[in-house]
PDB file of C-alpha atoms in Angstrom:
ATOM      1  CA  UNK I 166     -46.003  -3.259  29.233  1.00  0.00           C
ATOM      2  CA  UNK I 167     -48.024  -0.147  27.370  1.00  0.00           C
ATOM      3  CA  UNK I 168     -47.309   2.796  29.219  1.00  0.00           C
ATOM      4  CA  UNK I 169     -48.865   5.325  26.499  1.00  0.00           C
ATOM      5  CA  UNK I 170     -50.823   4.535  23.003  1.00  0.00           C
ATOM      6  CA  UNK I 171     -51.918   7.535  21.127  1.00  0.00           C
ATOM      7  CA  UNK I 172     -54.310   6.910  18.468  1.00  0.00           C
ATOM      8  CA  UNK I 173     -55.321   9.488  15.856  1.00  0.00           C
ATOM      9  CA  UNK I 174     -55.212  12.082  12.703  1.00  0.00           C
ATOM     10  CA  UNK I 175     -52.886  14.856  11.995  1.00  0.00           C
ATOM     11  CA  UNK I 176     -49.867  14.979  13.907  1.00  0.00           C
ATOM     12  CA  UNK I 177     -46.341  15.869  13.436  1.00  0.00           C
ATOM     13  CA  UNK I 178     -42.674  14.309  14.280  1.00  0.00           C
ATOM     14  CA  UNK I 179     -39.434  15.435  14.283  1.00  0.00           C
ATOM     15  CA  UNK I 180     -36.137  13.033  13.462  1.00  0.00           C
ATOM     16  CA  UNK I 181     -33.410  14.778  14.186  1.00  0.00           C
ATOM     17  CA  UNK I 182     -33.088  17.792  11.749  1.00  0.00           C
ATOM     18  CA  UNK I 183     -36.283  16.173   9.779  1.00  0.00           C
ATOM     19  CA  UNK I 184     -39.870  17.466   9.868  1.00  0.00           C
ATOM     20  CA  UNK I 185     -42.461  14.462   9.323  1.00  0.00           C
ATOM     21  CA  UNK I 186     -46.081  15.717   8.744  1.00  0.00           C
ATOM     22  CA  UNK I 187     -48.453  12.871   9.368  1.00  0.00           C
ATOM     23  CA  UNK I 188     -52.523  11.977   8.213  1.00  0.00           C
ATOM     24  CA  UNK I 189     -53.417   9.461  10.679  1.00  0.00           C
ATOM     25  CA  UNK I 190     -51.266   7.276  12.662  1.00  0.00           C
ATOM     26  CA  UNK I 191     -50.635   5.278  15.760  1.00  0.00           C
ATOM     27  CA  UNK I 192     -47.490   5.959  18.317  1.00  0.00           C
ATOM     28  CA  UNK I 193     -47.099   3.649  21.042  1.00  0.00           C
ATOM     29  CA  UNK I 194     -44.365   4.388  23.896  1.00  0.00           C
ATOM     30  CA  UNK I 195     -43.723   0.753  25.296  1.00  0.00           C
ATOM     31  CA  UNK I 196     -41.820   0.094  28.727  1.00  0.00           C
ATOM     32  CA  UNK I 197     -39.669  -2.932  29.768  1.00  0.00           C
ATOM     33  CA  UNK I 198     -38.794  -2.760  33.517  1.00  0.00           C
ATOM     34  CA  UNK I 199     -36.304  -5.374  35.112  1.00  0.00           C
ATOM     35  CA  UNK I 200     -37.086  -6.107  38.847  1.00  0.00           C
ATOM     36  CA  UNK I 201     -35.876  -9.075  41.321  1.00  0.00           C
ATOM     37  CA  UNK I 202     -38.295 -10.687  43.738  1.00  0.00           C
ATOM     38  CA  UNK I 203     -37.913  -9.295  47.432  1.00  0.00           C
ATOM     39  CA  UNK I 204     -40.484 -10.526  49.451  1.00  0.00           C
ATOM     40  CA  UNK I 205     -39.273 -10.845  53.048  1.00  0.00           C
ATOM     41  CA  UNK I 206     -40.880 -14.228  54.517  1.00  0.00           C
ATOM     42  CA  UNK I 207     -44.229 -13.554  56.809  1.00  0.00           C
ATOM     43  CA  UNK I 208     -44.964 -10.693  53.902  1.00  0.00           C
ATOM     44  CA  UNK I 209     -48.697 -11.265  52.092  1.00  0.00           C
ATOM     45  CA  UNK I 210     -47.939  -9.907  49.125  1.00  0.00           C
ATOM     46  CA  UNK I 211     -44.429 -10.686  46.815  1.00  0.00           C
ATOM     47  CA  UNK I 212     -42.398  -7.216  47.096  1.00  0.00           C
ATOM     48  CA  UNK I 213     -40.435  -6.557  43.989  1.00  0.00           C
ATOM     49  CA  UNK I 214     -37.356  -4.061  44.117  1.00  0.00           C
ATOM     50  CA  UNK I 215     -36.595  -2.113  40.340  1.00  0.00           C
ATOM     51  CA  UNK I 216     -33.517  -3.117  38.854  1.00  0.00           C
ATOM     52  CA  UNK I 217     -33.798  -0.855  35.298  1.00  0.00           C
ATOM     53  CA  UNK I 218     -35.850  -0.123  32.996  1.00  0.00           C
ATOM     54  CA  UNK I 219     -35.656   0.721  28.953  1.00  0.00           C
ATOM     55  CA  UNK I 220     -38.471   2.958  26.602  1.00  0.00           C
ATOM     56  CA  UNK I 221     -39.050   2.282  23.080  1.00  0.00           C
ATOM     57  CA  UNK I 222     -41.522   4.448  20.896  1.00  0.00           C
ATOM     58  CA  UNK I 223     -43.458   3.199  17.676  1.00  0.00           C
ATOM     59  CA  UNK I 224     -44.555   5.389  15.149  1.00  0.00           C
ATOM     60  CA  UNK I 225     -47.250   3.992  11.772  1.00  0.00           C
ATOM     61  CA  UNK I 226     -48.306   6.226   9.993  1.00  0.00           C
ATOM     62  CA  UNK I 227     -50.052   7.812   6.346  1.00  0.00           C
ATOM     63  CA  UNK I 228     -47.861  11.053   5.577  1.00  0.00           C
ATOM     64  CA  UNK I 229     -49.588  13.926   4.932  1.00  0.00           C
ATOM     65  CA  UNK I 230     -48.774  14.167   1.051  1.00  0.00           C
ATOM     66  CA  UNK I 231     -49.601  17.699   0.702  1.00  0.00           C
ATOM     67  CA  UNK I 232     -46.467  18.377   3.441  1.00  0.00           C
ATOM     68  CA  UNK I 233     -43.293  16.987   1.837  1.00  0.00           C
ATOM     69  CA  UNK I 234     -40.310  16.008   3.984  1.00  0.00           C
ATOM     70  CA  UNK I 235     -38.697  18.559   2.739  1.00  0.00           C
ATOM     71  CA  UNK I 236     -38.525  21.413  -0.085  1.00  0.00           C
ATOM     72  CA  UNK I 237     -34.904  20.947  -0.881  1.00  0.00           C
ATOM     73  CA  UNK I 238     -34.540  17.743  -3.541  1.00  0.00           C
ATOM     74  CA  UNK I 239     -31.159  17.658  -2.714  1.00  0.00           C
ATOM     75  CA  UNK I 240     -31.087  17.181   1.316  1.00  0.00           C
ATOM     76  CA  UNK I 241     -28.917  14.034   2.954  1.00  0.00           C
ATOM     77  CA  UNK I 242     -29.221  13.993   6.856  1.00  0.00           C
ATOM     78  CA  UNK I 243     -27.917  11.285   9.471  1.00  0.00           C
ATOM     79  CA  UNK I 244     -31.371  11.088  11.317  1.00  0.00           C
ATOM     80  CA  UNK I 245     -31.739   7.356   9.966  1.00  0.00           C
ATOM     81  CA  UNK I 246     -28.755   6.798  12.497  1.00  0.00           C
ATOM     82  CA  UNK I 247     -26.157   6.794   9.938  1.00  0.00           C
ATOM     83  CA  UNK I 248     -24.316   8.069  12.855  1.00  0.00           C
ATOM     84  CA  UNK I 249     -24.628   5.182  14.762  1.00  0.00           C
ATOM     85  CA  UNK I 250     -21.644   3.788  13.765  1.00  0.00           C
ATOM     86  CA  UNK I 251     -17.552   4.936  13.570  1.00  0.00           C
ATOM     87  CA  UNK I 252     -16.793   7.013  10.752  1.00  0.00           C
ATOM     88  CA  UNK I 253     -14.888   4.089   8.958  1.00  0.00           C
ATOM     89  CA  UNK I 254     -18.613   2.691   7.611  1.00  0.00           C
ATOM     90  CA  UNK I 255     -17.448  -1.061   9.984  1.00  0.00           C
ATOM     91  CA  UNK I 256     -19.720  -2.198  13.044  1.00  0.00           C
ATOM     92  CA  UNK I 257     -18.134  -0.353  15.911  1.00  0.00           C
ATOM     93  CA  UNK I 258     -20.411   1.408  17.773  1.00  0.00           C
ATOM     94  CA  UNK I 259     -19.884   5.729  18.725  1.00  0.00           C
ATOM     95  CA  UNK I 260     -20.041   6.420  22.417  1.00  0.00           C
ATOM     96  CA  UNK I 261     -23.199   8.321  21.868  1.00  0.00           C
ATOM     97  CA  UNK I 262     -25.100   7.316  18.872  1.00  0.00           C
ATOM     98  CA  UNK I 263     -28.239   9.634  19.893  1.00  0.00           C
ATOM     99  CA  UNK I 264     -30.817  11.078  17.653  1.00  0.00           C
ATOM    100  CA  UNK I 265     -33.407  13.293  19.609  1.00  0.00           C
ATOM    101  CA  UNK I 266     -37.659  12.428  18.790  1.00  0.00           C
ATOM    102  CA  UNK I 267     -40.376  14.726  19.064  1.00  0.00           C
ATOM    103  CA  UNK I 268     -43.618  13.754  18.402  1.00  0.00           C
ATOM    104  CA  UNK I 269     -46.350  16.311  18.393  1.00  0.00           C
ATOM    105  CA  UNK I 270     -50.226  14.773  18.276  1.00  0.00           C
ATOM    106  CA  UNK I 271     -52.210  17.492  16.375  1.00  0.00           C
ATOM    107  CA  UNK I 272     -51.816  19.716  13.763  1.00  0.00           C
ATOM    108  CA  UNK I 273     -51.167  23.156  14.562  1.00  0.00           C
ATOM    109  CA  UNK I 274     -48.185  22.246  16.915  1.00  0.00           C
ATOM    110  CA  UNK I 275     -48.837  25.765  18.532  1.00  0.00           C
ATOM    111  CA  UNK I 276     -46.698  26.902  21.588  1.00  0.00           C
ATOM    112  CA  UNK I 277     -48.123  25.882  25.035  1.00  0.00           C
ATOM    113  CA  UNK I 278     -49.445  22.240  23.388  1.00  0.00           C
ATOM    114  CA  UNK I 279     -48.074  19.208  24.725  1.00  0.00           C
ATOM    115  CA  UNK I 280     -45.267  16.878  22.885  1.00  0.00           C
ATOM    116  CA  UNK I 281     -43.289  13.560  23.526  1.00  0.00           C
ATOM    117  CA  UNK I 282     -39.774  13.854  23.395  1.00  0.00           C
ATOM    118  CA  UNK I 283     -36.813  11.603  23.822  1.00  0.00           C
ATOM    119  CA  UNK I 284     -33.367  11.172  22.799  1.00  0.00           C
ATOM    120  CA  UNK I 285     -33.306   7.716  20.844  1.00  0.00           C
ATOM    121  CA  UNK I 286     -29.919   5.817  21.129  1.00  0.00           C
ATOM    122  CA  UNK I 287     -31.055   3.279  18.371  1.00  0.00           C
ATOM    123  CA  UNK I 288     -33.785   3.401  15.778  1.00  0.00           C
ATOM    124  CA  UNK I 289     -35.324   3.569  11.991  1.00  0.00           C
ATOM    125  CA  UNK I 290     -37.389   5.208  10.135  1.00  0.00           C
ATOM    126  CA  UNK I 291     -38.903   3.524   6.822  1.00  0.00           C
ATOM    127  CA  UNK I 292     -40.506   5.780   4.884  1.00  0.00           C
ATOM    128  CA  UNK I 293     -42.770   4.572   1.623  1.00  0.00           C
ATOM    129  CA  UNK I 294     -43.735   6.709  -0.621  1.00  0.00           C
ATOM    130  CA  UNK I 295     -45.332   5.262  -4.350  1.00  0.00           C
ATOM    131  CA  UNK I 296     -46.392   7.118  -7.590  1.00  0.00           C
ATOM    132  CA  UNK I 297     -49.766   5.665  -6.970  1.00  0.00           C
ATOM    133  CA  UNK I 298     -50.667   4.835  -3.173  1.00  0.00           C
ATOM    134  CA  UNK I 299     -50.911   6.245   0.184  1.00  0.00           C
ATOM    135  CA  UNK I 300     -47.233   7.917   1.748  1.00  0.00           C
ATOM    136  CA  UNK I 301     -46.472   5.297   4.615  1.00  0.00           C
ATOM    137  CA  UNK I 302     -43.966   5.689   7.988  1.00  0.00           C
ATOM    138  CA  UNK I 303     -42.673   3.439  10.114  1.00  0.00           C
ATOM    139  CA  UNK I 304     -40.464   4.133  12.752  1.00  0.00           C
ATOM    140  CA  UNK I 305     -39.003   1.741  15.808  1.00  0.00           C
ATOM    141  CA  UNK I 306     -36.315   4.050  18.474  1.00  0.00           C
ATOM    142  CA  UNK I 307     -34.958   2.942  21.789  1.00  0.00           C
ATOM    143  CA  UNK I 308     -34.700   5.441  24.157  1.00  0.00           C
ATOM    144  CA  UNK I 309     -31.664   6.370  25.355  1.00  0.00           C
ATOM    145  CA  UNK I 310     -33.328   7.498  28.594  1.00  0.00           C
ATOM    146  CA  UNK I 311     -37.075   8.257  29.194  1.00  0.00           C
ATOM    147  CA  UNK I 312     -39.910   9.256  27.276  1.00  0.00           C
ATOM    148  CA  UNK I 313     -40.544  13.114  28.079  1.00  0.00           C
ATOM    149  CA  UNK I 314     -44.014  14.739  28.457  1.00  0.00           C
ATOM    150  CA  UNK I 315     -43.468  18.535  27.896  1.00  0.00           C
ATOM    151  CA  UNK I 316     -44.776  21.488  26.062  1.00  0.00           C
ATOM    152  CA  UNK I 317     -43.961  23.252  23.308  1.00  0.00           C
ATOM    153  CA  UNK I 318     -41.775  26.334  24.037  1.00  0.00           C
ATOM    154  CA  UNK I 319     -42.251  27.470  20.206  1.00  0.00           C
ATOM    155  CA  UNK I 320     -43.050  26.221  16.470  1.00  0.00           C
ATOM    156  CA  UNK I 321     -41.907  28.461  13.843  1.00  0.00           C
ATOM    157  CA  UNK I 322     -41.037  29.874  10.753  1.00  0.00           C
ATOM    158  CA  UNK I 323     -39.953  33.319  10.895  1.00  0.00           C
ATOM    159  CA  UNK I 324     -36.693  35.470   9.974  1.00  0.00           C
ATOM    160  CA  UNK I 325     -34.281  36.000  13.063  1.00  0.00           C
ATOM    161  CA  UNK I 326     -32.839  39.526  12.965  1.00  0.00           C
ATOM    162  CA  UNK I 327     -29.154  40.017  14.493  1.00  0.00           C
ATOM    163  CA  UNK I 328     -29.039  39.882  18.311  1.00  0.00           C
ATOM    164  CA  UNK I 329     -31.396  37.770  20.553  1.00  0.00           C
ATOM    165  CA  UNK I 330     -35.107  36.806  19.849  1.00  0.00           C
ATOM    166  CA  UNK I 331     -37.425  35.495  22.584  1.00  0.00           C
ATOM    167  CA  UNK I 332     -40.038  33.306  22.324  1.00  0.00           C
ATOM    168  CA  UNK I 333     -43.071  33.417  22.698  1.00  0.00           C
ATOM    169  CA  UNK I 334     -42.812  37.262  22.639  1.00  0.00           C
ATOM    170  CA  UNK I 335     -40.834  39.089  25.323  1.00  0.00           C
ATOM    171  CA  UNK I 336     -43.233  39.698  27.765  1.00  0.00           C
ATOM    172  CA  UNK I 337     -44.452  35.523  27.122  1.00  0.00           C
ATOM    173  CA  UNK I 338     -43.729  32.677  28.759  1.00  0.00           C
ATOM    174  CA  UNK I 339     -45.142  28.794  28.937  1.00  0.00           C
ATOM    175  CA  UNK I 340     -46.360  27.347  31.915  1.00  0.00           C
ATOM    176  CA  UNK I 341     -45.074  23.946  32.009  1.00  0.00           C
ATOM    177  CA  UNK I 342     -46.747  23.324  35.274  1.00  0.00           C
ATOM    178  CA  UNK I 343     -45.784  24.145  39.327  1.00  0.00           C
ATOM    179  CA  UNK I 344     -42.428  22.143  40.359  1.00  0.00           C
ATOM    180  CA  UNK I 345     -42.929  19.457  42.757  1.00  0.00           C
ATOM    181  CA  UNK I 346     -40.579  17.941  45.133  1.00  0.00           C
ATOM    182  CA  UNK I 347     -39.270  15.564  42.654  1.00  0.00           C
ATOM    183  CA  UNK I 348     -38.208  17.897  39.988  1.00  0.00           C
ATOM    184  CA  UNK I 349     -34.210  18.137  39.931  1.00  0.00           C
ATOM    185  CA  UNK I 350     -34.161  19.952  36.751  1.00  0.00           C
ATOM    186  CA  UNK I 351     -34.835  20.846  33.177  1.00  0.00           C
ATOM    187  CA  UNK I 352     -34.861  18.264  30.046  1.00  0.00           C
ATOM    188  CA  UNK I 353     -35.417  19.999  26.435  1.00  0.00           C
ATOM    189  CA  UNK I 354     -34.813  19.280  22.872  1.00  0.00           C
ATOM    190  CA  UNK I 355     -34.853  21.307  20.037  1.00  0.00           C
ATOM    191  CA  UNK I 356     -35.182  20.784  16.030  1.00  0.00           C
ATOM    192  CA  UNK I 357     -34.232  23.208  13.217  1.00  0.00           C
ATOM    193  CA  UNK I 358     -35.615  22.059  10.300  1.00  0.00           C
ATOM    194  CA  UNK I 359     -34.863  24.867   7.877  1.00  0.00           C
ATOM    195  CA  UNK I 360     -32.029  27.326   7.579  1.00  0.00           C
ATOM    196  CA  UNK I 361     -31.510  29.816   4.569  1.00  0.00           C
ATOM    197  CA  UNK I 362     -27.852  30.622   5.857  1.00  0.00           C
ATOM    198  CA  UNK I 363     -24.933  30.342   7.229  1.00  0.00           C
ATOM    199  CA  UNK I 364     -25.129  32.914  10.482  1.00  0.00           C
ATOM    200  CA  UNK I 365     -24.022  31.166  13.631  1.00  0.00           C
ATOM    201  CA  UNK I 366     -27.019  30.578  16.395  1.00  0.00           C
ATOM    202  CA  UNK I 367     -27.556  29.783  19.876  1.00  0.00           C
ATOM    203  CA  UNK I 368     -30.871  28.367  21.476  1.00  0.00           C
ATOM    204  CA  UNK I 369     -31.432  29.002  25.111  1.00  0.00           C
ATOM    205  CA  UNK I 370     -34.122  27.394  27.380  1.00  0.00           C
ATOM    206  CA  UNK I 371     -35.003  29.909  29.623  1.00  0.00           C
ATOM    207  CA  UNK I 372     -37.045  29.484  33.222  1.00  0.00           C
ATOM    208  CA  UNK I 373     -38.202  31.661  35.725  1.00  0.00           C
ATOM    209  CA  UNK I 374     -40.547  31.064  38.865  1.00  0.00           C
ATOM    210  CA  UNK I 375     -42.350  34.238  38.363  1.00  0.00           C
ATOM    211  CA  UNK I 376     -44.370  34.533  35.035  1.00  0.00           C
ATOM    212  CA  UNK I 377     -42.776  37.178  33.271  1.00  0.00           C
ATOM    213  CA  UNK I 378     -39.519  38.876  35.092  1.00  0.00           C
ATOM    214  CA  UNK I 379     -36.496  37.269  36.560  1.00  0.00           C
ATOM    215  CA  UNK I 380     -35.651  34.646  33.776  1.00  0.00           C
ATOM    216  CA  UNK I 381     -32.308  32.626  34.199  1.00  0.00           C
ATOM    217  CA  UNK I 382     -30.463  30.062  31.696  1.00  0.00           C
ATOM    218  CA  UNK I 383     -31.527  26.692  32.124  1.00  0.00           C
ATOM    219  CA  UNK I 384     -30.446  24.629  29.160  1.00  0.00           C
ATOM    220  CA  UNK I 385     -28.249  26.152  26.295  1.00  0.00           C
ATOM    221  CA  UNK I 386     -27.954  23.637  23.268  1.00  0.00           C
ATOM    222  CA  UNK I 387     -24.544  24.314  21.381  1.00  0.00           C
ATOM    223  CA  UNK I 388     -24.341  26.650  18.529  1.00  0.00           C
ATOM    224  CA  UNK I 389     -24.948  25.947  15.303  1.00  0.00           C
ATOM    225  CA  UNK I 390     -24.720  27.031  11.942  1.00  0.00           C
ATOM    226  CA  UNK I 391     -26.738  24.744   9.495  1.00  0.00           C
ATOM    227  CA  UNK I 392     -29.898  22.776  10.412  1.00  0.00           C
ATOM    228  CA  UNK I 393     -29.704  20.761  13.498  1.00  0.00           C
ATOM    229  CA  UNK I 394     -31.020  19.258  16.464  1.00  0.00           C
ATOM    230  CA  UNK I 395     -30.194  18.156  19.947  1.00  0.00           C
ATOM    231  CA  UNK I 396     -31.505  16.816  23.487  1.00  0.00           C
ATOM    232  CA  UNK I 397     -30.067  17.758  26.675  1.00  0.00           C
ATOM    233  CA  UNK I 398     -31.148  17.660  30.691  1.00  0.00           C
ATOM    234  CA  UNK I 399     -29.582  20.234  33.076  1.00  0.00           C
ATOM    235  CA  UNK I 400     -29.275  19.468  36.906  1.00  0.00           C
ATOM    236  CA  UNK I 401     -27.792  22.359  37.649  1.00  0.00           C
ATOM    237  CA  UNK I 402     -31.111  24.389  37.432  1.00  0.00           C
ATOM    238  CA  UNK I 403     -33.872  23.457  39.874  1.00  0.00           C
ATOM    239  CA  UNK I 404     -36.665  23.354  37.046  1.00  0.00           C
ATOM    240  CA  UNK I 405     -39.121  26.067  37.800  1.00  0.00           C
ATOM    241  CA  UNK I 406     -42.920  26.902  36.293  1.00  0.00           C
ATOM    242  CA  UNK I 407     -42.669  29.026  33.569  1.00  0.00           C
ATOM    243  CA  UNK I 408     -40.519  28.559  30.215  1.00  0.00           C
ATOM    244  CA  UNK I 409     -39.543  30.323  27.460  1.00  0.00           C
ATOM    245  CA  UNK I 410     -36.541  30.179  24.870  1.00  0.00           C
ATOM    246  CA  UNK I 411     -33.543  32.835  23.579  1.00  0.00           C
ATOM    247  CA  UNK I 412     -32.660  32.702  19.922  1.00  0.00           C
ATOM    248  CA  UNK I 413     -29.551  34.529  19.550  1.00  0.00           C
ATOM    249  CA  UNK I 414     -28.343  35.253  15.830  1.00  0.00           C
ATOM    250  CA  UNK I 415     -24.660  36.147  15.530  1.00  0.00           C
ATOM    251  CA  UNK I 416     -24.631  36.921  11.858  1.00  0.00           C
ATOM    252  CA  UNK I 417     -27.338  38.465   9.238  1.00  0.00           C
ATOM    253  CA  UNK I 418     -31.004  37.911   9.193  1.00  0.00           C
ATOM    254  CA  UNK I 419     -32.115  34.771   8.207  1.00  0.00           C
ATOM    255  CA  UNK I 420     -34.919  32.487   8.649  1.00  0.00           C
ATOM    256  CA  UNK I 421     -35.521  29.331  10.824  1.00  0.00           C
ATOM    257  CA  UNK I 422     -37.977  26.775  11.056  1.00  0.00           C
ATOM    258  CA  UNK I 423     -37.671  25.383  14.374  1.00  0.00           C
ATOM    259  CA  UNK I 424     -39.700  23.492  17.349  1.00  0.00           C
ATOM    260  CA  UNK I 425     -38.023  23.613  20.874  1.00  0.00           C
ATOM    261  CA  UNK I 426     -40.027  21.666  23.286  1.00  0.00           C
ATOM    262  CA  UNK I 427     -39.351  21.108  27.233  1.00  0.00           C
ATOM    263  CA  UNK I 428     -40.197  19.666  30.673  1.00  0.00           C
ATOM    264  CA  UNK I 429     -39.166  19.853  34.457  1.00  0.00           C
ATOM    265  CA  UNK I 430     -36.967  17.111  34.740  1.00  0.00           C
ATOM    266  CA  UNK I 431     -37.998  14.791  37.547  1.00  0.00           C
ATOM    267  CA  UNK I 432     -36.097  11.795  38.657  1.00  0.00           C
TER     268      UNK I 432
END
């Protein structure tokens, strides 16, 4: 069954460590849920129980020609799940062949607006892009795990001094909504898209249950010193209202252009 369809213009998505600016397009987040007939006899109505369930998301699209993949002519990435497979190029599978999705309807992709996220265990992209017709995208990914609805935590381009950066601005925060009983923790994911060095960094999901003071680590990605991405969930930390993210820099000023997005993680 359909469980979202978005239809419309101007929207961006994130593959991995790969910034996709789209014109108009269609994403459609599909759910196939396995359940076994239960229905006790002298019951009315057939009772089903849930088994499992699986998530695919899929993306067409027009690119946006006047936003290029990317400005470097000379960038090779593994977001087209080259990783999927052992390092010997044959058909055995890695243990955890995962490529994290954002996809971001609109076109400002300012902090505080909502995103889909999910961490894609299979997938491709097909990108077309002729002389002399419109850009086209297609991509297919099955989820790994569930489609997230979060917010963004911060889209930017900016140069990161030495030391820690927080975002949005010290005193800021995102409110990602109250926790209810359900929420067991925090799910986030995180793309850098553009790096000018080679200074080692650390992102941080931070959370805090009073806007403003008292912040605590919820999620913190591993470090990294070229561009990257990554999707992780945290149990550990009870998920609470308000959001924002540490950039720590552990080398000279250089600039990043990142999106971090996240969600209380409810199971």
């Amino acid at each position: 069954m359909a469980a979202v369809r978005v239809v419309g213009k101007n929207a961006r998505m994130y593959v991995n460590d790969v910034a996709l600016y789209l014109r108009m397009f269609e994403m459609e987040n599909n759910m196939e849920l396995n359940t076994k007939d239960g229905t006790a006899y002298g019951v009315d109505w057939r009772e089903f129980t849930f088994i499992d369930g699986s998530v695919t998301m899929g993306v067409n699209a027009f690119m946006d020609e006047t936003r290029p993949v990317t400005d470097a002519n000379d960038l090779v990435t593994d977001a087209a799940y080259v990783n999927t497979f052992q390092a010997d190029g044959g058909s055995v599978f890695k243990a955890d062949p995962e490529v994290p999705i954002i996809f971001v309807p609109g076109n400002s992709a300012a902090a505080g607006e909502k995103a889909f996220f999910m961490n894609s265990i299979l997938g491709s992209v097909a990108l077309s892009a002729p002389r002399n017709d419109i850009q086209t995208l297609r991509g297919r990914f099955q989820g790994a795990d569930g489609l997230r609805a979060g917010f963004i935590i911060a889209q930017i381009e900016q140069s990161f001094p030495t030391g820690d950066t927080f975002l949005p601005a010290p005193t800021g925060d995102i409110d990602v909504g109250a926790p209810v009983a359900a929420v067991t923790g925090v799910v986030a994911a995180y793309c850098v898209y553009k790096k000018t060095a080679g200074s080692v960094f650390t992102i941080e999901v931070q959370d805090t249950a009073t806007s403003g003071s008292a912040w605590a680590a919820a999620i913190a990605f591993p470090t990294f010193t070229a561009i990257s991405a990554a999707y992780k969930e945290d149990i550990t930390d009870a998920g609470k209202r308000y959001h924002r993210i540490r950039v720590n820099n552990a080398g000279g000023a250089e600039t990043l252009g990142l999106i971090v997005v996240s969600a209380n993680l409810i199971r």
